[in-house]
Amino acid sequence: MREAGWSRELTGTLVAAACAVGVLPMLVSTYTLTVLVIYGMLGLSLGLVWGFGGILCFGQAAFFGLGAYTYAIAAINIGESTVPMLLAVAIPAGFAALLGAMLFYGRLTDVYLGVITLVVTLILHRFMNATAGSDYVIGNARLGGFNGIPGFQTLNVPGHPASYVWGDSLYYFCAACLLLVYLLVSALLRSSFGRIAVGIRENETRAALMGYDVPARKTVMFTAGAAIAGLAGALFANWAEIVTPRLFSLGQSADIIIWCIVGGLGTRIGPVLGAAGLSYLKFLLGQQGLIHNSVVSGAILVLFVLFLPGGIAPVLANAWRSVTQRRPRRRSPRRRGPRSSLASGDA
Amino acid sequence: MPETVLETQGLTMRFGGVLAVAQVDFRLASHELRCLIGPNGAGKSTFFKCITGLLQPTEGQIFMRGRETTRWPAHQVASRGVGTKTQVPSVMDGLSVFENIWLAARRFLPPQAATRKADETITRLALGPIARGSPGRLAHGERQHVELGMVMAGDPWLVLLDEPAAGMTGGDVERLTEIVEEFTRTAAVVVVEHDMQFIRSIARIVTVFHRGAVLLEGHVDAVLADPAVRSVYLGQAA
C-alpha cells in the first residue's frame, strides 16, 4: 500500500514538475525563473527544518550565504566548479552540525533557538561586511567586504571548465536540482527517520520517553536543512555571478520565514510555492516606485496569519481533491487521512 | 528472594531551597506491583522524573537491574526498556492514535513489525474506533489509554504510571485495572495514584510519601489502617 502510494506520488511529482518547468518559460524569462527556483529550494530547506522538524531557525540565510561564499571562494581557488559545488553543500552542513549540536544538546528550544540562529546570521553579516581590504584573503580569493566577491568561475560541465552552464541551461539545471531535493525530502519524510522527526515536533518529552535521542535527531534534521540551503546558495552565486554580505541580511532571513508561513508550514510544496510566488511579486513590485516592497510582504504576512494561518498549500490541496473527487471515488478517503498526515503534505 | 530491578539510594532532589525528594531509598522486585501514595506535593512525581531521567537528581544513586543509571538522559533510560506514563497525558496531538503507538513500537522493532505491534496493541486496548483520529480530540480518560498503549507497545520490563486513573470513568478504571494486571505479567510496575478505590483494587505493597521522604511501606491494608498515614494523607484528602 505504501509502496503503491509512493510510486503514484513520484509519478505525479515528475509530471507536475515537467509541466511547470516546460510551461513557465513561456510566461516569465528563464533568468528570473532561475532565481525563483533557487529561492524555492531555500524555502524548502526551512520548510523541512521548521515545518517537519519543529525547529524555528531564524538564520536559514546564514547557511544560504555560507553556501554562496563557499562556492565563490572555492571556485576562485580551484577553478573547476564540481568540487566547489560539493563544498558549498558540505561546509554549511558541517557548520550546522556543530551549531545544532551546541543548541540541541544544550536543550535550547523555541525562542532561544530563534534568537541564537538570528544572532549567528547577524554576526556573519557584520563580519562579511568588515572584510574589505587585502588582509582578508582565503587562498586567492579576497573576501571584499560589502562589495562581495565577483568574478569567480561559474558552473561548468564537470571536467570541462570552459563549457559553462548558464542562461537556459542553468535554469534547467536548477530546476532539476530542486526536483531532486524535493524527492529526497519526500523520501526522508516517508522514512522512519522522518516520521520520528514529526513525532519529536509534536512532543519532545514523549519522544524521549519512547527512547528516541531527541538532540541527535534534531541535529541531523538541522544539518539536512542547512545542506539544502547551502546548495541553494551555491546556485544563487552562479546565477548572480557575485556574492555579497546581503545574503546574510536580516531581510533575507525574514523573507524565508514569510515564504514558509504563506506557502504552508508542514507541507513540502508550500514553502517552494511561497518562495517563488512572493519573490516574483517582489520582482514585479521592484519595477514600480509607488509602494515599497517590504510594506507589501508585511501586509501579506499579516493577512495570512490572520485569515489563512495554514498557508496556501492546504487550500490548493483541498481544491485539487474536490476537483478529482467529483468522479466516483475509487479508494476510501479514510485510509489516506492519517498515513498521509505523517508523510505529510498531500500537496 | 526475587531479583531487585529498581533501586534508589539516598535519592534527593532540590529545587532551589525546596527539598522535593529527600534521601529516598527504594527497592522494587521484578514483577512487583507497587503503589506510591501521598498528599499533593509529597514528591511522588518528582521521584518518578528522577528515575526516568526527565530530571537529574541532586544527590543519590539509581540502579536498574544492577546497572547504575543516575543522570542518564531520558531516552537512554527508556531505551533500556522503561515505559513511562506521565502525570498529564503526554501524546502527540498532531498524529493519529495509530501513529503514536507505531512510533513507540518502532523504537524497538523494524517498520513492518512495528506496524503489526501497533495493530496488536490497538486491539488489546480496544482503541480501534479512535485509532485513525488524533488524540487531541479525545477525552482525558481516552488520552490516558492512548498513552498506556504507547507504553505497552515498547514491551517494557519496568512500567512507571503516574496517575493513570485520573479522568477515567468507572468502566475505564476497570479496564485500567486489567491493563495493570497484564503489565505485571511481564514487568515490574510502579503506580502513583490518588484514587483510593483503584489502589485498594490493585495494590499489594504500598509506599507512602510525605514531604519528599518515605513515611511508611507495607501491605495495603496495614498502611491504610496506620494512624500516621491517615493523618497525613487521608485526613488531608477528606
Coordinates of C-alpha atoms in Angstrom, one line a residue, chain B residues 45-212:
Chain B
S45 CA 6.1 12.7 40.6
T46 CA 9.5 14.3 41.1
F47 CA 10.7 10.9 42.3
F48 CA 9.4 9.4 39.0
K49 CA 11.0 12.1 36.9
C50 CA 14.4 11.4 38.6
I51 CA 14.1 7.7 37.7
T52 CA 13.1 8.3 34.1
G53 CA 15.8 10.9 33.5
L54 CA 13.5 13.8 32.9
L55 CA 15.1 15.4 36.0
Q56 CA 18.6 15.0 37.2
P57 CA 18.7 14.2 40.9
T58 CA 20.8 16.5 43.2
E59 CA 22.2 13.6 45.1
G60 CA 21.9 9.8 45.4
Q61 CA 22.0 6.9 43.0
I62 CA 19.7 4.9 40.8
F63 CA 20.2 1.3 39.8
M64 CA 18.2 -0.6 37.2
R65 CA 18.9 -4.3 37.0
G66 CA 22.2 -3.9 38.8
R67 CA 23.4 -1.1 36.5
E68 CA 23.7 2.5 37.7
T69 CA 21.5 4.8 35.6
T70 CA 21.9 8.0 37.7
R71 CA 21.9 11.1 35.4
W72 CA 21.2 9.1 32.3
P73 CA 19.1 11.1 29.8
A74 CA 15.5 10.1 29.4
H75 CA 15.9 8.5 26.1
Q76 CA 18.7 6.2 27.3
V77 CA 16.6 5.1 30.3
A78 CA 13.7 4.4 28.0
S79 CA 15.9 2.5 25.6
R80 CA 16.7 0.2 28.4
G81 CA 13.1 -0.9 28.5
V82 CA 11.4 1.5 30.9
G83 CA 7.9 2.6 29.9
T84 CA 6.5 5.8 31.4
K85 CA 3.1 7.4 31.6
T86 CA 3.4 11.0 32.7
Q87 CA 1.0 12.7 35.0
V88 CA -0.5 14.9 32.3
P89 CA -1.0 12.6 29.3
S90 CA 1.9 13.2 27.0
V91 CA 0.8 12.2 23.5
M92 CA 1.5 13.6 20.0
D93 CA -1.7 15.5 19.1
G94 CA -0.7 16.2 15.5
L95 CA -0.5 12.5 14.7
S96 CA -3.1 9.8 14.7
V97 CA -3.5 7.4 17.6
F98 CA -2.1 4.6 15.4
E99 CA 1.0 6.7 14.6
N100 CA 1.5 7.5 18.2
I101 CA 1.6 3.8 19.1
W102 CA 3.6 2.9 15.9
L103 CA 6.3 5.3 16.9
A104 CA 6.6 3.8 20.3
A105 CA 6.9 0.3 18.8
R106 CA 9.3 1.5 16.1
R107 CA 12.0 2.3 18.7
F108 CA 12.4 -1.4 19.3
L109 CA 11.2 -3.0 16.1
P110 CA 11.8 -2.7 12.4
P111 CA 9.0 -0.8 10.5
Q112 CA 6.8 -3.7 9.5
A113 CA 7.0 -5.5 12.8
A114 CA 6.2 -2.1 14.4
T115 CA 3.0 -1.9 12.3
R116 CA 1.9 -5.4 13.5
K117 CA 2.8 -4.5 17.1
A118 CA 0.8 -1.2 16.9
D119 CA -2.2 -3.0 15.4
E120 CA -2.0 -5.7 18.1
T121 CA -1.7 -3.1 20.9
I122 CA -4.7 -1.2 19.5
T123 CA -6.7 -4.4 19.5
R124 CA -5.6 -5.2 23.1
L125 CA -6.7 -1.8 24.4
A126 CA -9.8 -1.7 22.2
L127 CA -8.7 1.6 20.7
G128 CA -9.9 0.5 17.2
P129 CA -12.7 3.1 16.8
I130 CA -10.3 6.0 17.6
A131 CA -7.1 4.7 16.0
R132 CA -7.3 6.8 12.9
G133 CA -8.2 10.0 14.6
S134 CA -6.0 12.4 16.5
P135 CA -5.6 12.0 20.3
G136 CA -6.1 15.8 20.5
R137 CA -9.8 15.4 20.2
L138 CA -10.2 12.7 22.8
A139 CA -11.4 12.9 26.4
H140 CA -8.8 12.9 29.2
G141 CA -9.5 9.2 30.0
E142 CA -9.1 8.1 26.4
R143 CA -5.9 10.0 26.1
Q144 CA -4.7 8.1 29.2
H145 CA -5.4 4.9 27.3
V146 CA -3.5 6.0 24.2
E147 CA -0.5 6.8 26.4
L148 CA -0.8 3.4 28.0
G149 CA -0.8 1.9 24.5
M150 CA 2.4 3.7 23.8
V151 CA 3.9 2.3 27.0
M152 CA 2.7 -1.2 26.1
A153 CA 4.0 -1.1 22.5
G154 CA 7.6 -0.8 23.8
D155 CA 7.3 -4.1 25.8
P156 CA 8.9 -2.6 28.9
W157 CA 10.2 -4.6 31.8
L158 CA 9.7 -1.6 34.1
V159 CA 6.5 0.4 33.9
L160 CA 6.0 3.7 35.7
L161 CA 2.5 5.0 35.7
D162 CA 1.8 8.5 37.1
E163 CA -1.9 8.9 38.0
P164 CA -3.2 6.5 35.3
A165 CA -6.8 6.6 36.7
A166 CA -7.2 10.4 36.6
G167 CA -10.1 11.5 34.5
M168 CA -11.3 8.0 34.0
T169 CA -14.9 6.9 34.5
G170 CA -15.9 3.7 36.3
G171 CA -15.7 1.4 33.3
D172 CA -12.4 2.9 32.3
V173 CA -10.9 2.2 35.7
E174 CA -12.0 -1.4 35.5
R175 CA -10.2 -1.7 32.1
L176 CA -7.2 0.0 33.6
T177 CA -7.1 -2.5 36.4
E178 CA -6.9 -5.3 33.9
I179 CA -4.2 -3.5 31.9
V180 CA -2.1 -3.0 35.0
E181 CA -2.5 -6.7 35.9
E182 CA -1.4 -7.5 32.4
F183 CA 1.7 -5.4 32.7
T184 CA 2.7 -7.3 35.9
R185 CA 2.9 -10.5 33.9
T186 CA 6.0 -9.2 32.0
A187 CA 7.1 -6.2 34.0
A188 CA 7.6 -4.6 37.4
V189 CA 5.1 -1.8 37.8
V190 CA 5.1 1.4 39.9
V191 CA 1.8 3.3 40.1
V192 CA 1.4 6.8 41.6
E193 CA -2.3 7.3 42.3
H194 CA -4.8 9.3 44.3
D195 CA -7.8 7.1 43.6
M196 CA -8.2 5.0 46.7
Q197 CA -10.7 2.7 45.1
F198 CA -8.2 1.9 42.4
I199 CA -5.4 1.5 44.9
R200 CA -7.4 -0.9 47.0
S201 CA -8.3 -3.0 44.0
I202 CA -4.8 -3.4 42.7
A203 CA -2.3 -2.8 45.5
R204 CA -0.3 -5.3 47.5
I205 CA 2.6 -3.3 48.8
V206 CA 2.2 0.5 49.2
T207 CA 4.8 3.1 49.8
V208 CA 3.7 6.3 51.4
F209 CA 5.5 9.6 50.5
H210 CA 5.3 12.6 52.8
R211 CA 7.3 15.8 52.4
G212 CA 9.6 14.1 49.9

